[in-house]
Amino acid sequence: MTSPRELDLLNQYLKETKSLLPLLRRQEKEYFHKMEESLHEALESDESITLSSMEDCYRIFGRPDEVIHQYYSGMDVASYASAVSLRKLRNRIMIAAGSVMLVLVLSLLVIMWQAHQTFVREEVFF
């Protein structure tokens, strides 16, 4: 039986490992889902595995950077680099579009404020 403390340590280990990826595509999600299942199974089935600290996780399962390195060693790096570049381009386009929208909204607010001021000044004459 796995203790809640061990599950917390294992989840922290998985979170730390997943955070090292610059891009989380469908393939990476599937890889981590399988990895999570296998680590939970190993923890449940093997009574000799006890986790009392993150160092135990590193010793038993490997350091997170080693796991990521192993994942990268089995994949086509060119396609991954292309996906990262595409994601960066998409993010830059979204930032530019957001900036343009912000400028347009601020301009509209200034125009509306000026119209309101004109209305207030004209109201005094009537």
GROMACS .gro file of N, CA, C and O in nm:
model
  504
    1MET      N    1   0.084  -0.118   0.000
    1MET     CA    2   0.000   0.000   0.000
    1MET      C    3   0.088   0.124   0.000
    1MET      O    4   0.180   0.137   0.079
    2THR      N    5   0.060   0.213  -0.089
    2THR     CA    6   0.138   0.335  -0.103
    2THR      C    7   0.082   0.443  -0.011
    2THR      O    8  -0.038   0.466  -0.007
    3SER      N    9   0.171   0.509   0.060
    3SER     CA   10   0.127   0.614   0.152
    3SER      C   11   0.101   0.744   0.075
    3SER      O   12   0.155   0.764  -0.035
    4PRO      N   13   0.020   0.832   0.132
    4PRO     CA   14  -0.005   0.962   0.066
    4PRO      C   15   0.123   1.043   0.050
    4PRO      O   16   0.139   1.115  -0.049
    5ARG      N   17   0.215   1.030   0.143
    5ARG     CA   18   0.343   1.102   0.134
    5ARG      C   19   0.421   1.054   0.011
    5ARG      O   20   0.478   1.134  -0.062
    6GLU      N   21   0.422   0.923  -0.012
    6GLU     CA   22   0.493   0.869  -0.129
    6GLU      C   23   0.427   0.915  -0.259
    6GLU      O   24   0.497   0.949  -0.355
    7LEU      N   25   0.294   0.918  -0.261
    7LEU     CA   26   0.224   0.966  -0.380
    7LEU      C   27   0.253   1.113  -0.406
    7LEU      O   28   0.271   1.155  -0.521
    8ASP      N   29   0.259   1.193  -0.299
    8ASP     CA   30   0.293   1.334  -0.314
    8ASP      C   31   0.434   1.351  -0.370
    8ASP      O   32   0.457   1.434  -0.458
    9LEU      N   33   0.528   1.272  -0.318
    9LEU     CA   34   0.666   1.279  -0.369
    9LEU      C   35   0.673   1.237  -0.515
    9LEU      O   36   0.742   1.301  -0.595
   10LEU      N   37   0.601   1.132  -0.550
   10LEU     CA   38   0.601   1.086  -0.688
   10LEU      C   39   0.538   1.190  -0.781
   10LEU      O   40   0.592   1.218  -0.889
   11ASN      N   41   0.429   1.251  -0.739
   11ASN     CA   42   0.366   1.355  -0.820
   11ASN      C   43   0.456   1.478  -0.834
   11ASN      O   44   0.463   1.539  -0.940
   12GLN      N   45   0.527   1.511  -0.727
   12GLN     CA   46   0.622   1.623  -0.734
   12GLN      C   47   0.735   1.590  -0.830
   12GLN      O   48   0.779   1.675  -0.908
   13TYR      N   49   0.782   1.467  -0.826
   13TYR     CA   50   0.888   1.423  -0.918
   13TYR      C   51   0.840   1.433  -1.063
   13TYR      O   52   0.911   1.484  -1.150
   14LEU      N   53   0.718   1.385  -1.089
   14LEU     CA   54   0.664   1.393  -1.225
   14LEU      C   55   0.645   1.537  -1.271
   14LEU      O   56   0.676   1.572  -1.386
   15LYS      N   57   0.599   1.622  -1.182
   15LYS     CA   58   0.579   1.763  -1.214
   15LYS      C   59   0.714   1.830  -1.245
   15LYS      O   60   0.726   1.907  -1.340
   16GLU      N   61   0.813   1.799  -1.166
   16GLU     CA   62   0.947   1.855  -1.187
   16GLU      C   63   1.004   1.808  -1.320
   16GLU      O   64   1.065   1.886  -1.393
   17THR      N   65   0.983   1.683  -1.353
   17THR     CA   66   1.033   1.628  -1.479
   17THR      C   67   0.961   1.691  -1.598
   17THR      O   68   1.024   1.732  -1.695
   18LYS      N   69   0.830   1.704  -1.587
   18LYS     CA   70   0.751   1.761  -1.696
   18LYS      C   71   0.784   1.908  -1.719
   18LYS      O   72   0.779   1.957  -1.831
   19SER      N   73   0.822   1.978  -1.614
   19SER     CA   74   0.851   2.121  -1.626
   19SER      C   75   0.979   2.149  -1.706
   19SER      O   76   1.001   2.262  -1.749
   20LEU      N   77   1.060   2.049  -1.727
   20LEU     CA   78   1.185   2.067  -1.802
   20LEU      C   79   1.164   2.070  -1.953
   20LEU      O   80   1.256   2.104  -2.027
   21LEU      N   81   1.045   2.034  -1.999
   21LEU     CA   82   1.017   2.037  -2.143
   21LEU      C   83   0.977   2.176  -2.188
   21LEU      O   84   0.891   2.239  -2.126
   22PRO      N   85   1.038   2.227  -2.295
   22PRO     CA   86   0.998   2.359  -2.344
   22PRO      C   87   0.865   2.357  -2.418
   22PRO      O   88   0.802   2.461  -2.434
   23LEU      N   89   0.822   2.240  -2.460
   23LEU     CA   90   0.700   2.228  -2.539
   23LEU      C   91   0.630   2.099  -2.499
   23LEU      O   92   0.694   1.995  -2.487
   24LEU      N   93   0.502   2.107  -2.474
   24LEU     CA   94   0.426   1.990  -2.432
   24LEU      C   95   0.322   1.959  -2.538
   24LEU      O   96   0.210   2.008  -2.534
   25ARG      N   97   0.362   1.877  -2.635
   25ARG     CA   98   0.272   1.836  -2.742
   25ARG      C   99   0.201   1.708  -2.703
   25ARG      O  100   0.220   1.656  -2.594
   26ARG      N  101   0.119   1.656  -2.793
   26ARG     CA  102   0.046   1.533  -2.768
   26ARG      C  103   0.142   1.417  -2.738
   26ARG      O  104   0.118   1.337  -2.647
   27GLN      N  105   0.253   1.410  -2.813
   27GLN     CA  106   0.348   1.300  -2.792
   27GLN      C  107   0.408   1.305  -2.652
   27GLN      O  108   0.424   1.201  -2.587
   28GLU      N  109   0.441   1.424  -2.605
   28GLU     CA  110   0.499   1.437  -2.472
   28GLU      C  111   0.395   1.403  -2.365
   28GLU      O  112   0.427   1.340  -2.264
   29LYS      N  113   0.272   1.445  -2.387
   29LYS     CA  114   0.166   1.412  -2.291
   29LYS      C  115   0.146   1.262  -2.281
   29LYS      O  116   0.132   1.207  -2.170
   30GLU      N  117   0.147   1.193  -2.395
   30GLU     CA  118   0.133   1.047  -2.395
   30GLU      C  119   0.251   0.982  -2.324
   30GLU      O  120   0.233   0.888  -2.246
   31TYR      N  121   0.372   1.031  -2.352
   31TYR     CA  122   0.492   0.976  -2.289
   31TYR      C  123   0.484   0.989  -2.137
   31TYR      O  124   0.508   0.894  -2.063
   32PHE      N  125   0.445   1.109  -2.089
   32PHE     CA  126   0.438   1.129  -1.945
   32PHE      C  127   0.322   1.054  -1.882
   32PHE      O  128   0.331   1.011  -1.767
   33HIS      N  129   0.214   1.036  -1.955
   33HIS     CA  130   0.102   0.956  -1.902
   33HIS      C  131   0.147   0.811  -1.882
   33HIS      O  132   0.120   0.751  -1.777
   34LYS      N  133   0.216   0.755  -1.981
   34LYS     CA  134   0.266   0.617  -1.969
   34LYS      C  135   0.369   0.607  -1.857
   34LYS      O  136   0.370   0.510  -1.780
   35MET      N  137   0.456   0.708  -1.849
   35MET     CA  138   0.559   0.709  -1.745
   35MET      C  139   0.493   0.716  -1.607
   35MET      O  140   0.533   0.642  -1.515
   36GLU      N  141   0.392   0.799  -1.593
   36GLU     CA  142   0.322   0.812  -1.466
   36GLU      C  143   0.256   0.680  -1.427
   36GLU      O  144   0.267   0.636  -1.311
   37GLU      N  145   0.192   0.615  -1.523
   37GLU     CA  146   0.128   0.486  -1.494
   37GLU      C  147   0.230   0.382  -1.451
   37GLU      O  148   0.210   0.310  -1.354
   38SER      N  149   0.343   0.376  -1.522
   38SER     CA  150   0.443   0.274  -1.488
   38SER      C  151   0.507   0.302  -1.353
   38SER      O  152   0.536   0.208  -1.277
   39LEU      N  153   0.530   0.429  -1.320
   39LEU     CA  154   0.589   0.459  -1.189
   39LEU      C  155   0.491   0.429  -1.076
   39LEU      O  156   0.531   0.376  -0.972
   40HIS      N  157   0.363   0.458  -1.096
   40HIS     CA  158   0.263   0.425  -0.995
   40HIS      C  159   0.251   0.274  -0.978
   40HIS      O  160   0.240   0.224  -0.865
   41GLU      N  161   0.254   0.200  -1.089
   41GLU     CA  162   0.250   0.054  -1.081
   41GLU      C  163   0.371  -0.001  -1.007
   41GLU      O  164   0.358  -0.091  -0.924
   42ALA      N  165   0.489   0.053  -1.038
   42ALA     CA  166   0.611   0.007  -0.971
   42ALA      C  167   0.604   0.035  -0.822
   42ALA      O  168   0.643  -0.050  -0.739
   43LEU      N  169   0.553   0.149  -0.787
   43LEU     CA  170   0.542   0.185  -0.645
   43LEU      C  171   0.440   0.097  -0.573
   43LEU      O  172   0.461   0.058  -0.457
   44GLU      N  173   0.331   0.063  -0.640
   44GLU     CA  174   0.228  -0.021  -0.580
   44GLU      C  175   0.271  -0.167  -0.569
   44GLU      O  176   0.246  -0.233  -0.469
   45SER      N  177   0.336  -0.218  -0.673
   45SER     CA  178   0.365  -0.361  -0.679
   45SER      C  179   0.492  -0.400  -0.603
   45SER      O  180   0.499  -0.509  -0.547
   46ASP      N  181   0.592  -0.315  -0.602
   46ASP     CA  182   0.720  -0.351  -0.539
   46ASP      C  183   0.726  -0.291  -0.398
   46ASP      O  184   0.741  -0.170  -0.382
   47GLU      N  185   0.716  -0.375  -0.299
   47GLU     CA  186   0.718  -0.330  -0.159
   47GLU      C  187   0.856  -0.281  -0.117
   47GLU      O  188   0.868  -0.211  -0.016
   48SER      N  189   0.959  -0.317  -0.190
   48SER     CA  190   1.095  -0.274  -0.153
   48SER      C  191   1.118  -0.127  -0.187
   48SER      O  192   1.212  -0.066  -0.137
   49ILE      N  193   1.032  -0.068  -0.272
   49ILE     CA  194   1.046   0.073  -0.307
   49ILE      C  195   0.973   0.157  -0.203
   49ILE      O  196   0.852   0.147  -0.186
   50THR      N  197   1.051   0.236  -0.130
   50THR     CA  198   0.992   0.331  -0.035
   50THR      C  199   1.050   0.468  -0.064
   50THR      O  200   1.170   0.484  -0.087
   51LEU      N  201   0.963   0.566  -0.067
   51LEU     CA  202   1.004   0.703  -0.096
   51LEU      C  203   0.985   0.787   0.029
   51LEU      O  204   0.874   0.800   0.081
   52SER      N  205   1.095   0.843   0.079
   52SER     CA  206   1.086   0.930   0.196
   52SER      C  207   1.132   1.071   0.163
   52SER      O  208   1.107   1.163   0.240
   53SER      N  209   1.198   1.087   0.048
   53SER     CA  210   1.244   1.220   0.006
   53SER      C  211   1.257   1.221  -0.146
   53SER      O  212   1.250   1.116  -0.211
   54MET      N  213   1.278   1.341  -0.199
   54MET     CA  214   1.298   1.352  -0.344
   54MET      C  215   1.426   1.282  -0.387
   54MET      O  216   1.434   1.231  -0.498
   55GLU      N  217   1.524   1.275  -0.300
   55GLU     CA  218   1.648   1.205  -0.333
   55GLU      C  219   1.622   1.057  -0.358
   55GLU      O  220   1.687   0.996  -0.443
   56ASP      N  221   1.527   1.000  -0.285
   56ASP     CA  222   1.490   0.860  -0.311
   56ASP      C  223   1.429   0.846  -0.450
   56ASP      O  224   1.458   0.750  -0.522
   57CYS      N  225   1.346   0.942  -0.489
   57CYS     CA  226   1.288   0.939  -0.625
   57CYS      C  227   1.399   0.947  -0.729
   57CYS      O  228   1.398   0.873  -0.828
   58TYR      N  229   1.494   1.036  -0.707
   58TYR     CA  230   1.604   1.052  -0.803
   58TYR      C  231   1.688   0.925  -0.811
   58TYR      O  232   1.729   0.884  -0.919
   59ARG      N  233   1.712   0.863  -0.696
   59ARG     CA  234   1.794   0.742  -0.693
   59ARG      C  235   1.724   0.626  -0.763
   59ARG      O  236   1.785   0.550  -0.839
   60ILE      N  237   1.593   0.612  -0.740
   60ILE     CA  238   1.520   0.497  -0.794
   60ILE      C  239   1.480   0.518  -0.939
   60ILE      O  240   1.498   0.429  -1.023
   61PHE      N  241   1.426   0.636  -0.972
   61PHE     CA  242   1.371   0.659  -1.105
   61PHE      C  243   1.465   0.736  -1.197
   61PHE      O  244   1.443   0.740  -1.317
   62GLY      N  245   1.566   0.799  -1.143
   62GLY     CA  246   1.657   0.880  -1.224
   62GLY      C  247   1.628   1.028  -1.205
   62GLY      O  248   1.517   1.066  -1.171
   63ARG      N  249   1.729   1.110  -1.228
   63ARG     CA  250   1.710   1.256  -1.216
   63ARG      C  251   1.623   1.304  -1.331
   63ARG      O  252   1.627   1.248  -1.440
   64PRO      N  253   1.543   1.407  -1.308
   64PRO     CA  254   1.453   1.456  -1.413
   64PRO      C  255   1.525   1.495  -1.542
   64PRO      O  256   1.476   1.465  -1.652
   65ASP      N  257   1.641   1.559  -1.531
   65ASP     CA  258   1.715   1.595  -1.653
   65ASP      C  259   1.763   1.473  -1.729
   65ASP      O  260   1.768   1.474  -1.853
   66GLU      N  261   1.795   1.364  -1.659
   66GLU     CA  262   1.834   1.240  -1.726
   66GLU      C  263   1.715   1.177  -1.800
   66GLU      O  264   1.730   1.125  -1.910
   67VAL      N  265   1.597   1.184  -1.738
   67VAL     CA  266   1.476   1.129  -1.801
   67VAL      C  267   1.445   1.206  -1.928
   67VAL      O  268   1.415   1.147  -2.033
   68ILE      N  269   1.454   1.339  -1.922
   68ILE     CA  270   1.428   1.422  -2.040
   68ILE      C  271   1.533   1.396  -2.147
   68ILE      O  272   1.501   1.387  -2.266
   69HIS      N  273   1.658   1.382  -2.106
   69HIS     CA  274   1.764   1.352  -2.204
   69HIS      C  275   1.736   1.219  -2.273
   69HIS      O  276   1.752   1.207  -2.395
   70GLN      N  277   1.694   1.121  -2.198
   70GLN     CA  278   1.660   0.990  -2.256
   70GLN      C  279   1.544   1.004  -2.353
   70GLN      O  280   1.543   0.942  -2.459
   71TYR      N  281   1.446   1.086  -2.321
   71TYR     CA  282   1.332   1.107  -2.410
   71TYR      C  283   1.377   1.172  -2.541
   71TYR      O  284   1.337   1.131  -2.649
   72TYR      N  285   1.462   1.274  -2.529
   72TYR     CA  286   1.510   1.343  -2.649
   72TYR      C  287   1.599   1.254  -2.736
   72TYR      O  288   1.603   1.270  -2.857
   73SER      N  289   1.673   1.163  -2.674
   73SER     CA  290   1.764   1.080  -2.751
   73SER      C  291   1.690   0.986  -2.846
   73SER      O  292   1.746   0.942  -2.946
   74GLY      N  293   1.563   0.961  -2.819
   74GLY     CA  294   1.488   0.870  -2.903
   74GLY      C  295   1.394   0.939  -3.000
   74GLY      O  296   1.305   0.877  -3.057
   75MET      N  297   1.412   1.068  -3.022
   75MET     CA  298   1.320   1.138  -3.111
   75MET      C  299   1.393   1.217  -3.218
   75MET      O  300   1.514   1.238  -3.209
   76ASP      N  301   1.318   1.259  -3.317
   76ASP     CA  302   1.371   1.341  -3.425
   76ASP      C  303   1.379   1.485  -3.377
   76ASP      O  304   1.277   1.552  -3.361
   77VAL      N  305   1.499   1.532  -3.353
   77VAL     CA  306   1.519   1.664  -3.296
   77VAL      C  307   1.480   1.774  -3.394
   77VAL      O  308   1.431   1.880  -3.354
   78ALA      N  309   1.496   1.751  -3.523
   78ALA     CA  310   1.462   1.853  -3.622
   78ALA      C  311   1.313   1.886  -3.620
   78ALA      O  312   1.274   2.002  -3.624
   79SER      N  313   1.229   1.783  -3.610
   79SER     CA  314   1.085   1.809  -3.606
   79SER      C  315   1.046   1.878  -3.476
   79SER      O  316   0.959   1.965  -3.474
   80TYR      N  317   1.113   1.844  -3.368
   80TYR     CA  318   1.084   1.908  -3.240
   80TYR      C  319   1.127   2.054  -3.242
   80TYR      O  320   1.054   2.142  -3.196
   81ALA      N  321   1.244   2.082  -3.300
   81ALA     CA  322   1.292   2.220  -3.312
   81ALA      C  323   1.197   2.301  -3.400
   81ALA      O  324   1.170   2.418  -3.371
   82SER      N  325   1.147   2.240  -3.504
   82SER     CA  326   1.050   2.307  -3.590
   82SER      C  327   0.922   2.340  -3.514
   82SER      O  328   0.866   2.450  -3.528
   83ALA      N  329   0.876   2.248  -3.432
   83ALA     CA  330   0.755   2.272  -3.352
   83ALA      C  331   0.778   2.384  -3.251
   83ALA      O  332   0.689   2.467  -3.228
   84VAL      N  333   0.896   2.388  -3.191
   84VAL     CA  334   0.928   2.494  -3.095
   84VAL      C  335   0.930   2.629  -3.166
   84VAL      O  336   0.876   2.728  -3.116
   85SER      N  337   0.990   2.634  -3.285
   85SER     CA  338   0.995   2.758  -3.362
   85SER      C  339   0.855   2.804  -3.400
   85SER      O  340   0.823   2.923  -3.393
   86LEU      N  341   0.771   2.710  -3.440
   86LEU     CA  342   0.634   2.742  -3.476
   86LEU      C  343   0.557   2.796  -3.355
   86LEU      O  344   0.481   2.893  -3.366
   87ARG      N  345   0.579   2.736  -3.240
   87ARG     CA  346   0.513   2.782  -3.118
   87ARG      C  347   0.560   2.924  -3.082
   87ARG      O  348   0.480   3.009  -3.043
   88LYS      N  349   0.690   2.951  -3.098
   88LYS     CA  350   0.741   3.085  -3.070
   88LYS      C  351   0.679   3.187  -3.165
   88LYS      O  352   0.641   3.296  -3.122
   89LEU      N  353   0.668   3.152  -3.291
   89LEU     CA  354   0.608   3.242  -3.390
   89LEU      C  355   0.463   3.270  -3.355
   89LEU      O  356   0.417   3.385  -3.359
   90ARG      N  357   0.390   3.167  -3.318
   90ARG     CA  358   0.250   3.184  -3.280
   90ARG      C  359   0.236   3.274  -3.158
   90ARG      O  360   0.151   3.362  -3.154
   91ASN      N  361   0.324   3.256  -3.061
   91ASN     CA  362   0.320   3.341  -2.942
   91ASN      C  363   0.350   3.486  -2.976
   91ASN      O  364   0.286   3.577  -2.923
   92ARG      N  365   0.445   3.509  -3.064
   92ARG     CA  366   0.477   3.646  -3.104
   92ARG      C  367   0.361   3.711  -3.178
   92ARG      O  368   0.331   3.829  -3.158
   93ILE      N  369   0.295   3.634  -3.263
   93ILE     CA  370   0.177   3.687  -3.335
   93ILE      C  371   0.067   3.721  -3.236
   93ILE      O  372   0.001   3.826  -3.248
   94MET      N  373   0.046   3.636  -3.137
   94MET     CA  374  -0.058   3.662  -3.037
   94MET      C  375  -0.024   3.786  -2.955
   94MET      O  376  -0.113   3.867  -2.923
   95ILE      N  377   0.103   3.806  -2.922
   95ILE     CA  378   0.143   3.925  -2.847
   95ILE      C  379   0.123   4.049  -2.931
   95ILE      O  380   0.072   4.151  -2.882
   96ALA      N  381   0.159   4.042  -3.058
   96ALA     CA  382   0.140   4.157  -3.148
   96ALA      C  383  -0.008   4.189  -3.163
   96ALA      O  384  -0.049   4.306  -3.157
   97ALA      N  385  -0.091   4.087  -3.181
   97ALA     CA  386  -0.236   4.110  -3.195
   97ALA      C  387  -0.294   4.169  -3.067
   97ALA      O  388  -0.376   4.260  -3.072
   98GLY      N  389  -0.250   4.120  -2.954
   98GLY     CA  390  -0.295   4.174  -2.826
   98GLY      C  391  -0.254   4.319  -2.808
   98GLY      O  392  -0.331   4.402  -2.759
   99SER      N  393  -0.133   4.351  -2.850
   99SER     CA  394  -0.084   4.489  -2.840
   99SER      C  395  -0.165   4.582  -2.930
   99SER      O  396  -0.202   4.692  -2.889
  100VAL      N  397  -0.194   4.538  -3.052
  100VAL     CA  398  -0.275   4.618  -3.144
  100VAL      C  399  -0.414   4.640  -3.086
  100VAL      O  400  -0.467   4.753  -3.089
  101MET      N  401  -0.473   4.536  -3.029
  101MET     CA  402  -0.606   4.550  -2.969
  101MET      C  403  -0.603   4.647  -2.852
  101MET      O  404  -0.693   4.730  -2.836
  102LEU      N  405  -0.498   4.641  -2.772
  102LEU     CA  406  -0.485   4.732  -2.658
  102LEU      C  407  -0.476   4.877  -2.705
  102LEU      O  408  -0.543   4.965  -2.650
  103VAL      N  409  -0.396   4.902  -2.808
  103VAL     CA  410  -0.382   5.037  -2.862
  103VAL      C  411  -0.516   5.085  -2.918
  103VAL      O  412  -0.556   5.200  -2.897
  104LEU      N  413  -0.587   4.999  -2.989
  104LEU     CA  414  -0.718   5.037  -3.044
  104LEU      C  415  -0.818   5.070  -2.934
  104LEU      O  416  -0.892   5.169  -2.944
  105VAL      N  417  -0.822   4.990  -2.831
  105VAL     CA  418  -0.916   5.015  -2.721
  105VAL      C  419  -0.881   5.144  -2.650
  105VAL      O  420  -0.969   5.226  -2.619
  106LEU      N  421  -0.752   5.166  -2.625
  106LEU     CA  422  -0.712   5.290  -2.559
  106LEU      C  423  -0.744   5.411  -2.647
  106LEU      O  424  -0.788   5.515  -2.596
  107SER      N  425  -0.723   5.400  -2.778
  107SER     CA  426  -0.757   5.510  -2.869
  107SER      C  427  -0.906   5.538  -2.866
  107SER      O  428  -0.949   5.654  -2.862
  108LEU      N  429  -0.986   5.435  -2.867
  108LEU     CA  430  -1.131   5.451  -2.860
  108LEU      C  431  -1.173   5.518  -2.730
  108LEU      O  432  -1.260   5.606  -2.729
  109LEU      N  433  -1.109   5.479  -2.621
  109LEU     CA  434  -1.141   5.542  -2.492
  109LEU      C  435  -1.106   5.690  -2.492
  109LEU      O  436  -1.181   5.772  -2.439
  110VAL      N  437  -0.992   5.726  -2.551
  110VAL     CA  438  -0.952   5.866  -2.559
  110VAL      C  439  -1.053   5.944  -2.643
  110VAL      O  440  -1.096   6.054  -2.606
  111ILE      N  441  -1.094   5.888  -2.755
  111ILE     CA  442  -1.192   5.955  -2.843
  111ILE      C  443  -1.325   5.972  -2.769
  111ILE      O  444  -1.387   6.079  -2.774
  112MET      N  445  -1.367   5.868  -2.697
  112MET     CA  446  -1.493   5.878  -2.623
  112MET      C  447  -1.483   5.981  -2.511
  112MET      O  448  -1.576   6.057  -2.485
  113TRP      N  449  -1.368   5.987  -2.444
  113TRP     CA  450  -1.349   6.084  -2.338
  113TRP      C  451  -1.353   6.226  -2.393
  113TRP      O  452  -1.414   6.315  -2.335
  114GLN      N  453  -1.288   6.247  -2.509
  114GLN     CA  454  -1.290   6.380  -2.572
  114GLN      C  455  -1.432   6.417  -2.614
  114GLN      O  456  -1.474   6.532  -2.597
  115ALA      N  457  -1.507   6.323  -2.666
  115ALA     CA  458  -1.646   6.350  -2.705
  115ALA      C  459  -1.730   6.385  -2.582
  115ALA      O  460  -1.814   6.476  -2.586
  116HIS      N  461  -1.704   6.315  -2.473
  116HIS     CA  462  -1.777   6.344  -2.350
  116HIS      C  463  -1.744   6.485  -2.300
  116HIS      O  464  -1.833   6.559  -2.257
  117GLN      N  465  -1.616   6.520  -2.304
  117GLN     CA  466  -1.576   6.654  -2.261
  117GLN      C  467  -1.641   6.762  -2.348
  117GLN      O  468  -1.685   6.864  -2.297
  118THR      N  469  -1.647   6.737  -2.477
  118THR     CA  470  -1.712   6.832  -2.568
  118THR      C  471  -1.860   6.843  -2.534
  118THR      O  472  -1.916   6.953  -2.530
  119PHE      N  473  -1.923   6.730  -2.507
  119PHE     CA  474  -2.065   6.729  -2.471
  119PHE      C  475  -2.088   6.809  -2.343
  119PHE      O  476  -2.184   6.886  -2.332
  120VAL      N  477  -2.002   6.791  -2.243
  120VAL     CA  478  -2.017   6.860  -2.116
  120VAL      C  479  -2.003   7.010  -2.137
  120VAL      O  480  -2.078   7.092  -2.081
  121ARG      N  481  -1.905   7.053  -2.218
  121ARG     CA  482  -1.885   7.196  -2.245
  121ARG      C  483  -2.004   7.255  -2.318
  121ARG      O  484  -2.045   7.368  -2.289
  122GLU      N  485  -2.059   7.184  -2.413
  122GLU     CA  486  -2.174   7.233  -2.490
  122GLU      C  487  -2.300   7.236  -2.404
  122GLU      O  488  -2.388   7.318  -2.427
  123GLU      N  489  -2.308   7.147  -2.308
  123GLU     CA  490  -2.426   7.141  -2.222
  123GLU      C  491  -2.438   7.267  -2.137
  123GLU      O  492  -2.548   7.312  -2.105
  124VAL      N  493  -2.324   7.325  -2.102
  124VAL     CA  494  -2.325   7.446  -2.021
  124VAL      C  495  -2.392   7.559  -2.097
  124VAL      O  496  -2.463   7.642  -2.040
  125PHE      N  497  -2.375   7.567  -2.229
  125PHE     CA  498  -2.432   7.676  -2.310
  125PHE      C  499  -2.582   7.662  -2.324
  125PHE      O  500  -2.649   7.761  -2.347
  126PHE      N  501  -2.636   7.544  -2.314
  126PHE     CA  502  -2.781   7.527  -2.331
  126PHE      C  503  -2.842   7.547  -2.198
  126PHE      O  504  -2.932   7.572  -2.153
   0.00000   0.00000   0.00000
